[in-house]
Tab-separated table of C-alpha atoms and ligand atoms in Angstrom:
chain	number	residue	atom	x	y	z
X	1	UNK	CA	33.039	169.408	127.476
X	2	UNK	CA	32.036	166.104	125.924
X	3	UNK	CA	29.083	166.061	123.568
X	4	UNK	CA	25.656	164.804	124.593
X	5	UNK	CA	25.184	163.430	121.058
X	6	UNK	CA	25.743	159.792	120.194
X	7	UNK	CA	29.247	159.795	118.725
X	8	UNK	CA	28.313	158.097	115.428
X	9	UNK	CA	29.727	160.965	113.346
X	10	UNK	CA	33.286	162.212	113.029
X	11	UNK	CA	32.291	165.839	112.602
X	12	UNK	CA	34.500	168.555	111.179
X	13	UNK	CA	35.044	171.274	113.789
X	14	UNK	CA	32.927	173.969	112.107
X	15	UNK	CA	29.385	175.126	112.810
X	16	UNK	CA	27.526	177.203	110.262
X	17	UNK	CA	25.169	179.964	111.167
X	18	UNK	CA	23.577	180.924	107.874
X	19	UNK	CA	23.771	180.380	104.170
X	20	UNK	CA	23.070	182.157	100.944
X	21	UNK	CA	23.023	180.430	97.574
X	22	UNK	CA	26.141	178.283	97.295
X	23	UNK	CA	27.807	179.921	100.305
X	24	UNK	CA	27.799	179.058	104.005
X	25	UNK	CA	28.845	181.419	106.754
X	26	UNK	CA	30.445	179.932	109.867
X	27	UNK	CA	29.874	181.232	113.368
X	28	UNK	CA	33.078	183.234	113.230
X	29	UNK	CA	31.931	184.908	109.995
X	30	UNK	CA	34.208	182.967	107.606
X	31	UNK	CA	32.595	182.170	104.248
X	32	UNK	CA	32.765	178.706	102.716
X	33	UNK	CA	31.880	177.738	99.161
X	34	UNK	CA	29.512	174.801	99.599
X	35	UNK	CA	30.174	172.118	96.979
X	36	UNK	CA	28.666	169.436	99.189
X	37	UNK	CA	25.171	170.928	99.544
X	38	UNK	CA	24.509	168.916	102.695
X	39	UNK	CA	25.180	165.725	100.685
X	40	UNK	CA	23.222	166.686	97.553
X	41	UNK	CA	20.296	167.938	99.633
X	42	UNK	CA	20.362	171.724	99.231
X	43	UNK	CA	19.503	171.493	95.532
X	44	UNK	CA	18.505	175.156	95.422
X	45	UNK	CA	21.281	176.306	97.730
X	46	UNK	CA	20.740	178.015	101.044
X	47	UNK	CA	17.880	180.396	101.882
X	48	UNK	CA	16.370	180.281	98.393
X	49	UNK	CA	13.669	183.010	98.506
X	50	UNK	CA	10.995	180.829	96.886
X	51	UNK	CA	11.540	178.026	99.427
X	52	UNK	CA	11.690	180.407	102.373
X	53	UNK	CA	8.420	181.955	101.213
X	54	UNK	CA	6.720	178.570	100.770
X	55	UNK	CA	7.894	177.294	104.146
X	56	UNK	CA	7.001	180.399	106.151
X	57	UNK	CA	3.609	180.839	104.482
X	58	UNK	CA	2.691	177.213	105.159
X	59	UNK	CA	4.110	177.370	108.707
X	60	UNK	CA	1.542	180.007	109.557
X	61	UNK	CA	-1.327	177.883	108.246
X	62	UNK	CA	-0.885	174.186	108.998
X	63	UNK	CA	2.038	171.860	109.699
X	64	UNK	CA	0.662	168.400	110.159
X	65	UNK	CA	-2.647	166.588	110.041
X	66	UNK	CA	-1.625	162.897	109.540
X	67	UNK	CA	-2.496	160.712	106.600
X	68	UNK	CA	-5.918	160.025	108.070
X	69	UNK	CA	-7.069	163.053	106.065
X	70	UNK	CA	-6.685	164.348	102.550
X	71	UNK	CA	-3.669	166.577	101.946
X	72	UNK	CA	-4.300	168.678	98.810
X	73	UNK	CA	-0.688	169.830	98.410
X	74	UNK	CA	0.378	166.169	98.588
X	75	UNK	CA	-2.121	165.264	95.870
X	76	UNK	CA	-0.675	168.099	93.818
X	77	UNK	CA	2.973	167.160	94.384
X	78	UNK	CA	2.203	163.514	93.646
X	79	UNK	CA	0.417	164.481	90.426
X	80	UNK	CA	3.301	166.698	89.322
X	81	UNK	CA	5.888	163.969	89.986
X	82	UNK	CA	3.765	161.394	88.185
X	83	UNK	CA	3.269	163.711	85.211
X	84	UNK	CA	7.018	164.343	85.015
X	85	UNK	CA	8.069	160.669	85.226
X	86	UNK	CA	7.245	157.070	84.237
X	87	UNK	CA	5.202	156.665	87.419
X	88	UNK	CA	1.467	156.442	88.126
X	89	UNK	CA	1.552	156.736	91.929
X	90	UNK	CA	3.666	158.282	94.694
X	91	UNK	CA	4.197	157.481	98.385
X	92	UNK	CA	5.797	160.224	100.489
X	93	UNK	CA	8.255	159.459	103.270
X	94	UNK	CA	10.785	161.476	105.256
X	95	UNK	CA	14.114	160.131	104.047
X	96	UNK	CA	15.898	158.101	101.416
X	97	UNK	CA	16.023	154.954	103.526
X	98	UNK	CA	12.282	155.139	104.121
X	99	UNK	CA	11.603	155.666	100.430
X	100	UNK	CA	13.720	152.570	99.769
X	101	UNK	CA	11.893	150.574	102.462
X	102	UNK	CA	8.656	151.410	100.644
X	103	UNK	CA	10.243	150.344	97.343
X	104	UNK	CA	11.477	147.037	98.787
X	105	UNK	CA	8.135	146.244	100.413
X	106	UNK	CA	6.304	147.168	97.203
X	107	UNK	CA	8.504	144.894	95.068
X	108	UNK	CA	7.875	141.963	97.405
X	109	UNK	CA	4.164	142.651	97.665
X	110	UNK	CA	3.850	142.853	93.877
X	111	UNK	CA	4.774	139.185	93.598
X	112	UNK	CA	2.765	138.157	96.659
X	113	UNK	CA	-0.309	139.832	95.132
X	114	UNK	CA	0.379	137.911	91.928
X	115	UNK	CA	0.340	134.617	93.800
X	116	UNK	CA	4.119	134.294	94.227
X	117	UNK	CA	5.010	135.215	97.807
X	118	UNK	CA	8.146	133.078	97.435
X	119	UNK	CA	9.560	135.737	95.103
X	120	UNK	CA	10.951	138.133	97.712
X	121	UNK	CA	14.682	138.304	97.011
X	122	UNK	CA	16.231	141.472	95.625
X	123	UNK	CA	19.504	141.603	93.735
X	124	UNK	CA	21.705	144.604	94.535
X	125	UNK	CA	25.164	145.673	93.378
X	126	UNK	CA	28.576	145.876	95.012
X	127	UNK	CA	29.398	149.421	96.100
X	128	UNK	CA	25.716	150.224	96.598
X	129	UNK	CA	24.308	152.427	99.322
X	130	UNK	CA	20.593	152.350	100.052
X	131	UNK	CA	20.351	153.718	103.619
X	132	UNK	CA	20.872	152.743	107.259
X	133	UNK	CA	17.728	150.871	108.286
X	134	UNK	CA	18.049	147.126	108.873
X	135	UNK	CA	16.679	146.264	105.410
X	136	UNK	CA	18.611	148.947	103.553
X	137	UNK	CA	21.980	148.034	105.135
X	138	UNK	CA	21.317	144.465	103.997
X	139	UNK	CA	20.504	145.823	100.535
X	140	UNK	CA	23.698	147.912	100.472
X	141	UNK	CA	25.670	144.857	101.543
X	142	UNK	CA	28.582	146.744	103.156
X	143	UNK	CA	30.061	144.740	106.019
X	144	UNK	CA	31.045	147.883	107.964
X	145	UNK	CA	27.378	148.904	108.226
X	146	UNK	CA	25.997	145.393	108.868
X	147	UNK	CA	28.399	143.892	111.410
X	148	UNK	CA	27.268	143.837	115.027
X	149	UNK	CA	23.647	144.588	114.294
X	150	UNK	CA	22.360	141.034	114.516
X	151	UNK	CA	21.253	138.745	111.720
X	152	UNK	CA	21.353	140.454	108.346
X	153	UNK	CA	17.846	140.906	106.940
X	154	UNK	CA	17.293	138.050	104.526
X	155	UNK	CA	16.420	138.488	100.892
X	156	UNK	CA	19.286	140.471	99.379
X	157	UNK	CA	21.792	138.995	96.941
X	158	UNK	CA	24.683	141.082	95.743
X	159	UNK	CA	26.614	140.917	92.479
X	160	UNK	CA	29.418	143.107	91.051
X	161	UNK	CA	28.346	145.943	88.741
X	162	UNK	CA	28.801	145.170	85.049
X	163	UNK	CA	29.102	141.397	85.577
X	164	UNK	CA	26.113	140.091	83.632
X	165	UNK	CA	27.177	136.454	83.971
X	166	UNK	CA	27.104	136.779	87.773
X	167	UNK	CA	23.822	138.645	87.561
X	168	UNK	CA	22.105	136.023	85.433
X	169	UNK	CA	23.416	133.295	87.729
X	170	UNK	CA	21.959	135.146	90.725
X	171	UNK	CA	18.458	135.398	89.239
X	172	UNK	CA	16.398	132.503	90.548
X	173	UNK	CA	12.795	131.468	91.202
X	174	UNK	CA	12.762	133.603	94.371
X	175	UNK	CA	14.010	136.804	92.720
X	176	UNK	CA	11.558	139.697	92.960
X	177	UNK	CA	13.571	142.671	91.748
X	178	UNK	CA	16.889	144.292	90.889
X	179	UNK	CA	17.737	147.457	92.778
X	180	UNK	CA	20.378	149.886	91.517
X	181	UNK	CA	21.630	153.476	91.733
X	182	UNK	CA	22.165	154.802	88.187
X	183	UNK	CA	25.282	156.482	89.584
X	184	UNK	CA	26.595	155.053	92.841
X	185	UNK	CA	26.967	158.055	95.131
X	186	UNK	CA	28.403	156.909	98.444
X	187	UNK	CA	30.227	154.169	96.516
X	188	UNK	CA	32.380	156.798	94.778
X	189	UNK	CA	30.416	158.433	91.920
X	190	UNK	CA	30.565	155.243	89.884
X	191	UNK	CA	28.445	155.781	86.762
X	192	UNK	CA	26.567	152.700	85.574
X	193	UNK	CA	26.948	152.746	81.747
X	194	UNK	CA	23.672	153.562	80.013
X	195	UNK	CA	23.977	150.364	77.964
X	196	UNK	CA	24.174	148.355	81.192
X	197	UNK	CA	20.965	149.965	82.463
X	198	UNK	CA	19.261	149.009	79.207
X	199	UNK	CA	20.485	145.423	79.620
X	200	UNK	CA	19.162	145.363	83.188
X	201	UNK	CA	15.753	146.525	81.954
X	202	UNK	CA	15.703	143.784	79.313
X	203	UNK	CA	16.724	141.128	81.858
X	204	UNK	CA	13.968	142.231	84.229
X	205	UNK	CA	11.387	142.004	81.451
X	206	UNK	CA	12.669	138.604	80.396
X	207	UNK	CA	12.410	137.189	83.942
X	208	UNK	CA	9.252	138.997	85.072
X	209	UNK	CA	11.083	140.857	87.834
X	210	UNK	CA	10.895	144.517	88.794
X	211	UNK	CA	13.542	147.158	88.202
X	212	UNK	CA	13.958	149.431	91.219
X	213	UNK	CA	16.033	152.607	90.765
X	214	UNK	CA	17.453	154.295	93.819
X	215	UNK	CA	17.611	157.935	92.698
X	216	UNK	CA	17.885	159.312	96.209
X	217	UNK	CA	21.146	161.080	95.312
X	218	UNK	CA	20.966	161.262	91.498
X	219	UNK	CA	17.404	162.563	91.249
X	220	UNK	CA	15.706	165.950	91.088
X	221	UNK	CA	17.947	167.447	88.425
X	222	UNK	CA	21.332	166.517	89.872
X	223	UNK	CA	22.650	165.007	86.615
X	224	UNK	CA	20.949	167.486	84.267
X	225	UNK	CA	17.852	165.337	83.724
X	226	UNK	CA	15.026	165.320	86.254
X	227	UNK	CA	16.057	161.716	87.016
X	228	UNK	CA	19.356	160.121	85.978
X	229	UNK	CA	17.837	156.968	84.457
X	230	UNK	CA	16.352	159.196	81.715
X	231	UNK	CA	19.835	159.386	80.144
X	232	UNK	CA	19.607	155.671	79.328
X	233	UNK	CA	16.164	155.892	77.709
X	234	UNK	CA	14.712	153.184	79.974
X	235	UNK	CA	12.249	153.496	82.834
X	236	UNK	CA	12.146	151.603	86.127
X	237	UNK	CA	9.065	150.027	87.695
X	238	UNK	CA	9.740	151.588	91.077
X	239	UNK	CA	11.963	154.534	92.005
X	240	UNK	CA	12.987	156.198	95.231
X	241	UNK	CA	14.009	159.834	95.543
X	242	UNK	CA	14.862	162.010	98.537
X	243	UNK	CA	17.858	164.289	99.258
X	244	UNK	CA	17.302	167.152	96.772
X	245	UNK	CA	13.538	166.757	96.575
X	246	UNK	CA	12.897	168.757	99.740
X	247	UNK	CA	15.754	171.216	99.193
X	248	UNK	CA	16.740	170.708	102.856
X	249	UNK	CA	13.347	169.800	104.279
X	250	UNK	CA	13.321	166.064	105.172
X	251	UNK	CA	11.342	164.478	102.334
X	252	UNK	CA	11.484	161.250	100.380
X	253	UNK	CA	9.228	159.630	97.826
X	254	UNK	CA	8.673	156.206	96.336
X	255	UNK	CA	7.262	156.413	92.798
X	256	UNK	CA	5.889	153.437	90.892
X	257	UNK	CA	3.806	152.253	87.985
X	258	UNK	CA	0.249	151.200	88.858
X	259	UNK	CA	1.225	147.631	87.945
X	260	UNK	CA	4.245	147.528	90.297
X	261	UNK	CA	2.130	149.054	93.074
X	262	UNK	CA	-0.746	146.581	92.651
X	263	UNK	CA	-0.212	145.000	96.074
X	264	UNK	CA	-0.101	148.256	98.036
X	265	UNK	CA	-3.741	148.502	99.043
X	266	UNK	CA	-5.228	150.431	101.991
X	267	UNK	CA	-3.502	149.543	105.246
X	268	UNK	CA	-0.477	147.754	103.730
X	269	UNK	CA	2.017	150.555	104.429
X	270	UNK	CA	2.087	153.873	106.227
X	271	UNK	CA	3.941	156.691	107.931
X	272	UNK	CA	2.963	159.257	110.531
X	273	UNK	CA	4.951	162.200	109.223
X	274	UNK	CA	5.390	161.345	105.544
X	275	UNK	CA	3.817	163.836	103.158
X	276	UNK	CA	2.637	166.294	105.786
X	277	UNK	CA	1.463	169.753	104.671
X	278	UNK	CA	4.715	171.493	105.611
X	279	UNK	CA	6.815	169.006	103.603
X	280	UNK	CA	4.418	169.121	100.667
X	281	UNK	CA	4.500	172.929	100.502
X	282	UNK	CA	8.290	172.864	100.314
X	283	UNK	CA	8.346	169.943	97.865
X	284	UNK	CA	6.026	171.797	95.497
X	285	UNK	CA	8.188	174.898	95.768
X	286	UNK	CA	11.332	172.901	94.877
X	287	UNK	CA	9.563	171.507	91.810
X	288	UNK	CA	8.426	175.010	90.760
X	289	UNK	CA	12.087	175.889	90.320
X	290	UNK	CA	13.493	172.584	89.024
X	291	UNK	CA	10.731	172.158	86.403
X	292	UNK	CA	10.978	175.771	85.195
X	293	UNK	CA	12.170	176.260	81.622
X	294	UNK	CA	15.938	176.260	81.323
X	295	UNK	CA	16.733	175.010	84.843
X	296	UNK	CA	18.083	171.625	83.766
X	297	UNK	CA	20.001	173.309	80.926
X	298	UNK	CA	21.668	175.447	83.568
X	299	UNK	CA	22.641	172.306	85.541
X	300	UNK	CA	24.144	170.785	82.392
X	301	UNK	CA	26.032	173.963	81.493
X	302	UNK	CA	27.451	174.319	85.010
X	303	UNK	CA	28.323	170.610	85.106
X	304	UNK	CA	30.189	170.881	81.832
X	305	UNK	CA	32.036	174.004	82.927
X	306	UNK	CA	33.027	172.409	86.230
X	307	UNK	CA	34.177	169.217	84.520
X	308	UNK	CA	36.346	171.167	82.050
X	309	UNK	CA	37.931	173.174	84.850
X	310	UNK	CA	38.531	169.972	86.838
X	311	UNK	CA	40.222	168.418	83.796
X	312	UNK	CA	42.651	171.349	83.766
X	313	UNK	CA	43.385	170.871	87.483
X	314	UNK	CA	43.952	167.152	86.890
X	315	UNK	CA	46.356	167.938	84.016
X	316	UNK	CA	48.473	170.065	86.336
X	317	UNK	CA	48.274	167.729	89.338
X	318	UNK	CA	48.192	164.085	88.241
X	319	UNK	CA	50.029	163.114	91.437
X	320	UNK	CA	47.003	164.240	93.433
X	321	UNK	CA	43.997	163.616	91.145
X	322	UNK	CA	43.703	160.376	89.206
X	323	UNK	CA	40.351	160.649	87.458
X	324	UNK	CA	37.193	162.721	87.071
X	325	UNK	CA	33.836	160.931	87.160
X	326	UNK	CA	30.152	161.667	87.057
X	327	UNK	CA	27.436	163.504	85.177
X	328	UNK	CA	25.941	166.976	85.505
X	329	UNK	CA	26.595	168.379	88.966
X	330	UNK	CA	27.319	164.986	90.506
X	331	UNK	CA	31.071	164.802	89.980
X	332	UNK	CA	33.788	162.825	91.702
X	333	UNK	CA	37.544	163.130	91.893
X	334	UNK	CA	39.278	159.797	92.275
X	335	UNK	CA	42.435	160.659	94.180
X	336	UNK	CA	46.025	159.545	94.531
X	337	UNK	CA	46.099	161.023	98.025
X	338	UNK	CA	43.737	160.101	100.863
X	339	UNK	CA	40.265	161.510	100.196
X	340	UNK	CA	39.771	162.566	103.830
X	341	UNK	CA	43.063	164.472	103.650
X	342	UNK	CA	41.969	166.146	100.411
X	343	UNK	CA	38.592	167.129	101.863
X	344	UNK	CA	40.315	168.609	104.938
X	345	UNK	CA	42.758	170.570	102.754
X	346	UNK	CA	39.873	171.862	100.609
X	347	UNK	CA	38.105	172.927	103.793
X	348	UNK	CA	41.234	174.867	104.784
X	349	UNK	CA	40.792	176.636	101.410
X	350	UNK	CA	37.166	177.285	102.451
X	351	UNK	CA	35.695	174.877	99.923
X	352	UNK	CA	33.403	172.064	101.107
X	353	UNK	CA	33.565	168.718	99.292
X	354	UNK	CA	32.402	165.290	100.437
X	355	UNK	CA	34.420	162.070	100.734
X	356	UNK	CA	32.943	158.888	99.226
X	357	UNK	CA	34.009	155.263	98.764
X	358	UNK	CA	36.765	154.187	96.356
X	359	UNK	CA	38.974	157.077	97.590
X	360	UNK	CA	36.840	159.697	95.866
X	361	UNK	CA	35.713	163.161	96.907
X	362	UNK	CA	32.330	164.268	95.582
X	363	UNK	CA	31.479	167.677	94.204
X	364	UNK	CA	27.738	168.116	94.691
X	365	UNK	CA	27.142	171.860	94.500
X	366	UNK	CA	23.688	173.373	94.743
X	367	UNK	CA	22.100	173.216	91.292
X	368	UNK	CA	21.774	177.017	91.306
X	369	UNK	CA	25.568	177.569	91.259
X	370	UNK	CA	26.756	180.338	88.984
X	371	UNK	CA	29.677	180.368	86.580
X	372	UNK	CA	31.503	182.557	89.122
X	373	UNK	CA	30.933	179.932	91.862
X	374	UNK	CA	32.228	177.182	89.582
X	375	UNK	CA	35.320	179.224	88.655
X	376	UNK	CA	35.982	179.971	92.326
X	377	UNK	CA	35.607	176.298	93.272
X	378	UNK	CA	38.122	175.373	90.548
X	379	UNK	CA	40.590	177.974	91.887
X	380	UNK	CA	40.240	176.568	95.402
X	381	UNK	CA	40.662	173.007	94.146
X	382	UNK	CA	43.782	174.122	92.276
X	383	UNK	CA	45.144	175.629	95.494
X	384	UNK	CA	44.233	172.460	97.397
X	385	UNK	CA	45.938	170.192	94.866
X	386	UNK	CA	49.053	172.426	94.803
X	387	UNK	CA	49.311	172.339	98.553
X	388	UNK	CA	48.922	168.567	98.707
X	389	UNK	CA	51.486	168.164	95.931
X	390	UNK	CA	53.999	170.283	97.823
X	391	UNK	CA	53.337	168.120	100.861
X	392	UNK	CA	53.909	164.946	98.789
X	393	UNK	CA	57.220	166.343	97.457
X	394	UNK	CA	58.257	167.217	101.001
X	395	UNK	CA	57.508	163.697	102.128
X	396	UNK	CA	59.490	162.229	99.194
X	397	UNK	CA	62.630	164.300	99.924
B	1	LIG	C1	21.635	159.085	100.977
B	1	LIG	C2	21.158	157.883	100.243
B	1	LIG	C3	20.212	157.008	100.809
B	1	LIG	C4	19.718	157.155	102.222
B	1	LIG	O1	19.017	158.328	102.426
B	1	LIG	P1	18.689	158.814	103.923
B	1	LIG	O2	17.871	160.040	103.712
B	1	LIG	O3	20.011	159.067	104.580
B	1	LIG	O4	17.960	157.731	104.588
B	1	LIG	C5	19.757	155.971	100.027
B	1	LIG	N1	20.201	155.787	98.782
B	1	LIG	C6	21.099	156.605	98.201
B	1	LIG	C7	21.533	156.358	96.810
B	1	LIG	C8	21.617	157.670	98.922
B	1	LIG	O5	22.538	158.468	98.373
């Protein structure tokens, strides 16, 4: 039978019924090691007892009231995020793209409120991904997402990463902000060097423009810091986060300094669902775990262990794997075989990984993975690489 769903996804032919930690169980009972975590979303794995408890307790009390009323758990989550970051204020949304829409609007409004409405353009970087709304596809700049959807939203200028001459040439009297992922996720786990982030901060200060960090994928502990920009020692003016922040509950946030948010007064922006009591209960529960002593150390230790094991697999299979990239538990394998083929072969070995741009597959395990999970993933990647290598040899003969 044909599907009643819009065919915008090429789905793998598996449906999962339940999950536990880093493992997913398919309808037929087969177990898969989940090193995709629903695209970096299931930060605490599947069915984490603390999240299940928070969600079910809240579900019996109150789901939604709208932002016409005070939401104490939202005040609390906002305060905790502000206390843990550079930010002074938080705006809750339901997704990464929405968090970025808030960030883009805020950056424009900042200049309008300062008497410069002509400063609305935002510089973004080649290989970027910022979401699928009309503004965020324009920000991402990828033709395959923009074509056919009418005039591209105006106000986004794109330059290559690491090309400071091009960047300085692109900054003009209409520039409002730079927007960047500290590690490009969809673009292929391309790490922006920490020195480059520091140079971007300095350029923003020099030109009076805002630095917007898209930490939708890199945030909430993924790289071993609460947010990836912390590795570089600089802070943004505005930052979006989503994916891991709800641990699987749809939640996004736009965080900002009071200065950057100066234009966002009552009535200037809004959302019906964003920050509702159910989402806030889960968001607070995720933070309980991620902010607990030793959690980020665990992410770093597991990231290091995984990276070392991957290096050994690369050493044995250079015909299949070209390079290992990333930080913490956001790792990428740049491949010498097709990434979709690699991901399918890994799936046959009951390991889930996620293709990205630049012929990379991403390893984005839940942050709660154990050493045993990491060792098992490495064994399955070894088996996957061996199988693909045998296939390559067969094709060459
Ligand atoms: C996934 C992602 C988005 C979009 O998030 P959605 O929740 O799909 O709207 C934006 N930016 C980055 C860096 C992402 O990885």
